[in-house]
């Protein structure tokens, strides 16, 4: 446990910005300002990641985000807030983002996004315990303060295919609050294996201060009302982070407007003997919005794309 507090003192910036959610609903919402999950619904995502349960001072991350798509303007406005804590160090990151959707072919789109916010870091002096951190912690050397935060991103959506890239924390910050860029990308593909089943392999990568993380995953979706209004009733899956973690995932649509998702991660590092793994849980709420227009190429294909499932009743 003392090792974890020492880690926070020695590398607080890495500990607080090194956030990679397992579930794509949280990861893409947080990292990519170009991510547009829905066009006929406003969406709200709430989630948390509780890492290395059983280890004192282990990371705890909370995320909240809301998105609204303006059909007539082909654009989306988003607000989000990230809270990340490890030991006595914390990060708060509220931000605002704008995304624009460009149709390029039948059920194919390019989404472009930019975001801006504030990165705030600090520490809770009451949690610094001298008996565990003697000769390690000097409060004057801990990173704390506020700095502006800027990000950009893009998505390419083709039939059955999703590709996204993003660059976060593009400003250098200040002397008291140095910041470093975070680069990430993801690829998702959807195979319609049977009428009611969809197989989805995925790959995610990120780089922060030359530290790489790679995650490969596989999900199996069961569809509801395939012919007229296909939607994902539930999914199960697994993922692996290279030399890092193994993950089990599941999600369930309880109603048309509410989905829940969960993952359990087993860490392969030195802390595996003291922890009970990592838990990540989230909620996605969909709020129907008034129809404001139409893009001519929505729903023309018979294949899966992110936005066509609401148009197949034609």
Short mmCIF file of C-alpha atoms in Angstrom, two decimals:
data_model
loop_
_atom_site.label_atom_id
_atom_site.label_comp_id
_atom_site.label_asym_id
_atom_site.label_seq_id
_atom_site.Cartn_x
_atom_site.Cartn_y
_atom_site.Cartn_z
CA UNK A 1 0.00 0.00 0.00
CA UNK A 2 2.86 2.34 0.76
CA UNK A 3 4.14 1.66 -2.76
CA UNK A 4 0.95 3.09 -4.23
CA UNK A 5 1.26 6.33 -2.27
CA UNK A 6 4.90 6.60 -3.31
CA UNK A 7 3.90 6.17 -6.95
CA UNK A 8 1.46 9.05 -6.61
CA UNK A 9 4.18 11.28 -5.17
CA UNK A 10 6.83 10.41 -7.76
CA UNK A 11 4.67 10.54 -10.91
CA UNK A 12 1.42 12.37 -10.19
CA UNK A 13 0.94 13.57 -13.76
CA UNK A 14 1.13 10.06 -15.19
CA UNK A 15 -1.17 8.63 -12.55
CA UNK A 16 -3.82 11.26 -13.13
CA UNK A 17 -3.88 11.46 -16.93
CA UNK A 18 -3.33 7.78 -17.61
CA UNK A 19 -7.04 6.93 -17.98
CA UNK A 20 -8.13 4.26 -20.44
CA UNK A 21 -11.62 2.95 -19.93
CA UNK A 22 -12.32 -0.66 -20.86
CA UNK A 23 -15.87 -0.11 -22.17
CA UNK A 24 -16.03 1.76 -25.46
CA UNK A 25 -19.07 3.78 -24.33
CA UNK A 26 -16.92 5.53 -21.72
CA UNK A 27 -13.63 5.48 -23.62
CA UNK A 28 -14.96 7.03 -26.83
CA UNK A 29 -17.09 9.58 -24.97
CA UNK A 30 -14.10 10.73 -22.94
CA UNK A 31 -11.29 10.65 -25.50
CA UNK A 32 -12.80 11.59 -28.86
CA UNK A 33 -14.69 14.89 -29.28
CA UNK A 34 -15.82 13.67 -32.74
CA UNK A 35 -17.73 10.69 -31.29
CA UNK A 36 -21.43 10.98 -32.23
CA UNK A 37 -23.26 7.96 -30.76
CA UNK A 38 -26.83 8.84 -31.85
CA UNK A 39 -28.66 11.25 -34.13
CA UNK A 40 -32.28 10.72 -33.04
CA UNK A 41 -31.63 10.76 -29.30
CA UNK A 42 -29.87 12.99 -26.83
CA UNK A 43 -27.57 10.73 -24.82
CA UNK A 44 -26.31 10.83 -21.25
CA UNK A 45 -23.47 8.56 -20.07
CA UNK A 46 -22.59 8.02 -16.42
CA UNK A 47 -19.84 5.67 -15.35
CA UNK A 48 -17.06 4.82 -12.98
CA UNK A 49 -13.89 2.77 -12.94
CA UNK A 50 -12.73 1.34 -9.61
CA UNK A 51 -9.25 -0.01 -10.11
CA UNK A 52 -7.38 -2.62 -8.04
CA UNK A 53 -10.12 -3.04 -5.44
CA UNK A 54 -8.73 -3.88 -2.01
CA UNK A 55 -5.59 -1.75 -2.44
CA UNK A 56 -5.61 1.42 -0.35
CA UNK A 57 -5.33 4.57 -2.45
CA UNK A 58 -6.08 2.73 -5.72
CA UNK A 59 -7.35 4.80 -8.68
CA UNK A 60 -11.02 5.78 -8.79
CA UNK A 61 -12.39 7.44 -11.92
CA UNK A 62 -15.84 8.92 -12.52
CA UNK A 63 -17.24 10.21 -15.82
CA UNK A 64 -20.42 12.07 -16.75
CA UNK A 65 -21.27 13.30 -20.24
CA UNK A 66 -24.26 14.54 -22.24
CA UNK A 67 -24.61 14.91 -26.03
CA UNK A 68 -27.26 16.54 -28.20
CA UNK A 69 -27.32 16.22 -32.01
CA UNK A 70 -28.89 18.96 -34.12
CA UNK A 71 -30.22 17.10 -37.15
CA UNK A 72 -30.74 20.14 -39.34
CA UNK A 73 -27.23 21.48 -38.65
CA UNK A 74 -25.50 18.06 -38.84
CA UNK A 75 -23.72 18.95 -35.59
CA UNK A 76 -23.47 17.88 -31.96
CA UNK A 77 -22.79 19.72 -28.72
CA UNK A 78 -21.38 17.87 -25.71
CA UNK A 79 -20.55 18.52 -22.09
CA UNK A 80 -18.50 16.16 -19.94
CA UNK A 81 -16.74 15.92 -16.59
CA UNK A 82 -13.98 13.54 -15.52
CA UNK A 83 -12.83 13.03 -11.93
CA UNK A 84 -9.76 10.87 -11.38
CA UNK A 85 -8.21 10.11 -7.99
CA UNK A 86 -5.21 8.05 -6.95
CA UNK A 87 -3.99 8.12 -3.38
CA UNK A 88 -4.05 11.72 -2.22
CA UNK A 89 -3.76 13.16 -5.79
CA UNK A 90 -6.75 14.12 -7.93
CA UNK A 91 -7.63 15.45 -11.37
CA UNK A 92 -10.81 17.28 -12.41
CA UNK A 93 -11.44 17.82 -16.12
CA UNK A 94 -14.67 19.57 -17.25
CA UNK A 95 -14.87 20.22 -20.98
CA UNK A 96 -17.13 21.27 -23.84
CA UNK A 97 -16.94 19.82 -27.37
CA UNK A 98 -18.44 20.35 -30.82
CA UNK A 99 -18.70 17.73 -33.59
CA UNK A 100 -19.79 18.05 -37.21
CA UNK A 101 -21.11 15.15 -39.34
CA UNK A 102 -20.31 14.99 -43.08
CA UNK A 103 -22.14 12.38 -45.25
CA UNK A 104 -19.77 10.92 -47.86
CA UNK A 105 -21.76 7.97 -49.30
CA UNK A 106 -24.75 5.74 -48.49
CA UNK A 107 -24.63 5.26 -44.73
CA UNK A 108 -21.04 6.50 -44.62
CA UNK A 109 -19.89 9.56 -42.72
CA UNK A 110 -16.92 11.54 -41.46
CA UNK A 111 -17.27 13.16 -38.04
CA UNK A 112 -14.91 15.96 -37.01
CA UNK A 113 -14.69 17.31 -33.47
CA UNK A 114 -12.91 19.82 -31.25
CA UNK A 115 -13.09 20.27 -27.51
CA UNK A 116 -11.89 22.67 -24.82
CA UNK A 117 -11.98 22.74 -21.06
CA UNK A 118 -9.94 23.07 -17.91
CA UNK A 119 -7.48 20.62 -16.37
CA UNK A 120 -7.37 20.98 -12.58
CA UNK A 121 -4.99 18.98 -10.39
CA UNK A 122 -4.35 18.97 -6.71
CA UNK A 123 -3.96 16.84 -3.61
CA UNK A 124 -5.66 16.23 -0.27
CA UNK A 125 -3.12 17.03 2.42
CA UNK A 126 -5.18 15.17 5.03
CA UNK A 127 -4.56 11.90 3.17
CA UNK A 128 -0.78 12.25 3.21
CA UNK A 129 0.38 9.96 5.99
CA UNK A 130 3.95 10.60 7.21
CA UNK A 131 4.42 7.01 8.38
CA UNK A 132 3.87 5.76 4.83
CA UNK A 133 5.52 8.53 2.86
CA UNK A 134 8.52 9.61 4.92
CA UNK A 135 11.24 11.22 2.80
CA UNK A 136 9.06 10.85 -0.30
CA UNK A 137 6.40 13.54 -0.20
CA UNK A 138 7.28 17.21 -0.39
CA UNK A 139 4.09 19.16 -0.85
CA UNK A 140 5.91 21.97 -2.66
CA UNK A 141 6.82 19.50 -5.43
CA UNK A 142 3.34 18.09 -5.98
CA UNK A 143 1.60 19.22 -9.15
CA UNK A 144 -1.39 21.42 -8.46
CA UNK A 145 -3.23 24.21 -10.23
CA UNK A 146 -5.39 24.83 -13.30
CA UNK A 147 -4.57 24.99 -17.00
CA UNK A 148 -6.59 25.27 -20.24
CA UNK A 149 -7.16 22.00 -22.09
CA UNK A 150 -7.73 21.49 -25.84
CA UNK A 151 -8.46 18.37 -27.92
CA UNK A 152 -9.30 17.34 -31.51
CA UNK A 153 -10.69 14.15 -33.03
CA UNK A 154 -12.13 12.48 -36.13
CA UNK A 155 -14.28 9.46 -36.95
CA UNK A 156 -14.77 7.53 -40.18
CA UNK A 157 -18.01 5.51 -40.26
CA UNK A 158 -18.55 3.07 -43.12
CA UNK A 159 -20.98 0.19 -43.40
CA UNK A 160 -20.09 -2.19 -40.57
CA UNK A 161 -16.87 -0.26 -39.82
CA UNK A 162 -15.87 2.47 -37.33
CA UNK A 163 -12.46 4.15 -37.11
CA UNK A 164 -11.62 6.98 -34.70
CA UNK A 165 -8.50 8.99 -33.79
CA UNK A 166 -8.04 11.74 -31.21
CA UNK A 167 -5.39 13.96 -29.60
CA UNK A 168 -6.08 15.24 -26.08
CA UNK A 169 -4.26 17.73 -23.81
CA UNK A 170 -2.60 19.58 -26.68
CA UNK A 171 -1.53 22.62 -24.65
CA UNK A 172 1.64 22.55 -22.56
CA UNK A 173 0.04 23.92 -19.42
CA UNK A 174 2.03 26.03 -16.98
CA UNK A 175 5.20 25.70 -14.93
CA UNK A 176 3.18 24.55 -11.91
CA UNK A 177 0.79 22.51 -14.07
CA UNK A 178 2.70 20.83 -16.94
CA UNK A 179 0.59 18.83 -19.40
CA UNK A 180 1.47 16.26 -22.02
CA UNK A 181 -0.48 15.13 -25.11
CA UNK A 182 -2.49 11.92 -25.10
CA UNK A 183 -2.97 10.23 -28.49
CA UNK A 184 -5.55 7.49 -29.03
CA UNK A 185 -7.39 5.55 -31.70
CA UNK A 186 -9.92 2.75 -32.10
CA UNK A 187 -11.30 0.43 -34.75
CA UNK A 188 -14.59 -1.49 -34.49
CA UNK A 189 -15.98 -3.93 -37.07
CA UNK A 190 -19.37 -5.68 -37.09
CA UNK A 191 -20.06 -9.08 -38.67
CA UNK A 192 -23.70 -10.12 -39.06
CA UNK A 193 -23.01 -13.79 -38.34
CA UNK A 194 -26.67 -14.81 -38.10
CA UNK A 195 -29.98 -13.01 -38.35
CA UNK A 196 -30.10 -12.31 -34.62
CA UNK A 197 -26.39 -12.26 -33.77
CA UNK A 198 -23.61 -9.78 -34.47
CA UNK A 199 -19.91 -10.41 -33.85
CA UNK A 200 -17.76 -7.30 -33.21
CA UNK A 201 -13.94 -7.42 -32.95
CA UNK A 202 -12.26 -4.18 -31.85
CA UNK A 203 -8.86 -2.64 -31.32
CA UNK A 204 -7.90 0.41 -29.23
CA UNK A 205 -4.53 2.07 -28.76
CA UNK A 206 -3.24 5.03 -26.82
CA UNK A 207 0.06 6.75 -26.18
CA UNK A 208 0.91 9.06 -23.31
CA UNK A 209 4.52 10.24 -22.80
CA UNK A 210 5.74 7.37 -25.03
CA UNK A 211 3.89 4.82 -22.95
CA UNK A 212 1.73 2.62 -25.18
CA UNK A 213 -1.38 0.63 -24.34
CA UNK A 214 -3.07 -1.76 -26.77
CA UNK A 215 -6.45 -3.39 -26.23
CA UNK A 216 -8.03 -6.03 -28.44
CA UNK A 217 -11.60 -7.11 -27.79
CA UNK A 218 -14.43 -9.28 -29.07
CA UNK A 219 -18.14 -8.84 -28.37
CA UNK A 220 -21.13 -10.94 -29.34
CA UNK A 221 -24.39 -8.97 -29.66
CA UNK A 222 -27.91 -10.37 -29.62
CA UNK A 223 -30.35 -8.25 -31.63
CA UNK A 224 -34.00 -7.51 -30.92
CA UNK A 225 -36.61 -6.91 -33.65
CA UNK A 226 -34.09 -7.56 -36.42
CA UNK A 227 -36.37 -6.96 -39.41
CA UNK A 228 -37.91 -3.58 -38.59
CA UNK A 229 -36.10 -1.83 -35.77
CA UNK A 230 -32.88 -3.70 -34.90
CA UNK A 231 -31.27 -2.80 -31.63
CA UNK A 232 -28.80 -4.52 -29.30
CA UNK A 233 -30.67 -6.37 -26.57
CA UNK A 234 -27.50 -7.55 -24.82
CA UNK A 235 -23.86 -8.39 -25.46
CA UNK A 236 -21.06 -10.39 -23.85
CA UNK A 237 -17.39 -10.11 -24.61
CA UNK A 238 -13.77 -10.17 -23.55
CA UNK A 239 -10.71 -7.97 -24.06
CA UNK A 240 -6.99 -8.12 -23.49
CA UNK A 241 -4.53 -5.29 -22.88
CA UNK A 242 -1.09 -6.32 -23.97
CA UNK A 243 1.08 -7.27 -20.96
CA UNK A 244 -1.39 -5.50 -18.70
CA UNK A 245 -4.93 -6.84 -18.11
CA UNK A 246 -7.56 -9.33 -19.13
CA UNK A 247 -11.18 -8.10 -19.23
CA UNK A 248 -14.68 -9.59 -19.26
CA UNK A 249 -17.55 -7.38 -20.46
CA UNK A 250 -21.36 -7.46 -20.62
CA UNK A 251 -24.14 -5.02 -21.48
CA UNK A 252 -27.93 -5.05 -21.39
CA UNK A 253 -30.63 -2.77 -22.82
CA UNK A 254 -33.33 -2.70 -20.14
CA UNK A 255 -35.65 -0.38 -22.04
CA UNK A 256 -35.53 1.57 -25.29
CA UNK A 257 -34.02 4.45 -23.35
CA UNK A 258 -31.69 2.79 -20.83
CA UNK A 259 -28.65 0.53 -21.17
CA UNK A 260 -26.21 -0.71 -18.55
CA UNK A 261 -22.74 -2.10 -19.10
CA UNK A 262 -20.02 -3.61 -16.93
CA UNK A 263 -16.49 -4.96 -17.15
CA UNK A 264 -14.20 -6.83 -14.78
CA UNK A 265 -10.44 -6.46 -15.34
CA UNK A 266 -7.79 -8.77 -13.92
CA UNK A 267 -4.41 -7.06 -13.55
CA UNK A 268 -1.24 -9.02 -14.42
CA UNK A 269 1.19 -6.72 -12.58
CA UNK A 270 2.68 -6.83 -9.10
CA UNK A 271 -0.51 -5.55 -7.42
CA UNK A 272 -2.51 -8.60 -8.54
CA UNK A 273 -1.76 -10.39 -5.26
CA UNK A 274 -3.33 -7.64 -3.14
CA UNK A 275 -6.28 -6.55 -5.30
CA UNK A 276 -9.64 -8.01 -6.26
CA UNK A 277 -9.42 -6.76 -9.82
CA UNK A 278 -10.90 -3.63 -11.39
CA UNK A 279 -14.60 -2.93 -11.86
CA UNK A 280 -16.09 -0.59 -14.43
CA UNK A 281 -19.81 0.14 -14.65
CA UNK A 282 -21.86 2.59 -16.66
CA UNK A 283 -25.31 3.76 -17.69
CA UNK A 284 -26.39 5.13 -21.07
CA UNK A 285 -29.66 7.07 -21.13
CA UNK A 286 -31.34 7.98 -24.44
CA UNK A 287 -33.78 10.89 -24.54
CA UNK A 288 -35.88 11.12 -27.75
CA UNK A 289 -35.61 14.49 -29.41
CA UNK A 290 -37.89 16.20 -31.89
CA UNK A 291 -37.16 15.31 -35.51
CA UNK A 292 -35.47 18.32 -37.08
CA UNK A 293 -34.74 17.26 -40.65
CA UNK A 294 -33.19 14.45 -42.63
CA UNK A 295 -30.03 13.59 -44.53
CA UNK A 296 -30.78 11.90 -47.82
CA UNK A 297 -28.38 9.00 -47.42
CA UNK A 298 -29.52 7.86 -43.93
CA UNK A 299 -30.70 4.28 -43.89
CA UNK A 300 -30.16 3.33 -47.53
CA UNK A 301 -27.99 0.29 -46.92
CA UNK A 302 -29.15 -2.99 -45.45
CA UNK A 303 -25.97 -3.38 -43.43
CA UNK A 304 -25.25 -2.21 -39.91
CA UNK A 305 -24.20 1.38 -39.44
CA UNK A 306 -24.45 3.40 -36.27
CA UNK A 307 -27.32 5.59 -37.46
CA UNK A 308 -29.46 3.43 -39.77
CA UNK A 309 -31.33 1.27 -37.30
CA UNK A 310 -34.03 3.89 -36.73
CA UNK A 311 -34.84 4.22 -40.44
CA UNK A 312 -35.54 0.68 -41.58
CA UNK A 313 -39.27 0.99 -41.05
CA UNK A 314 -39.52 2.80 -44.42
#
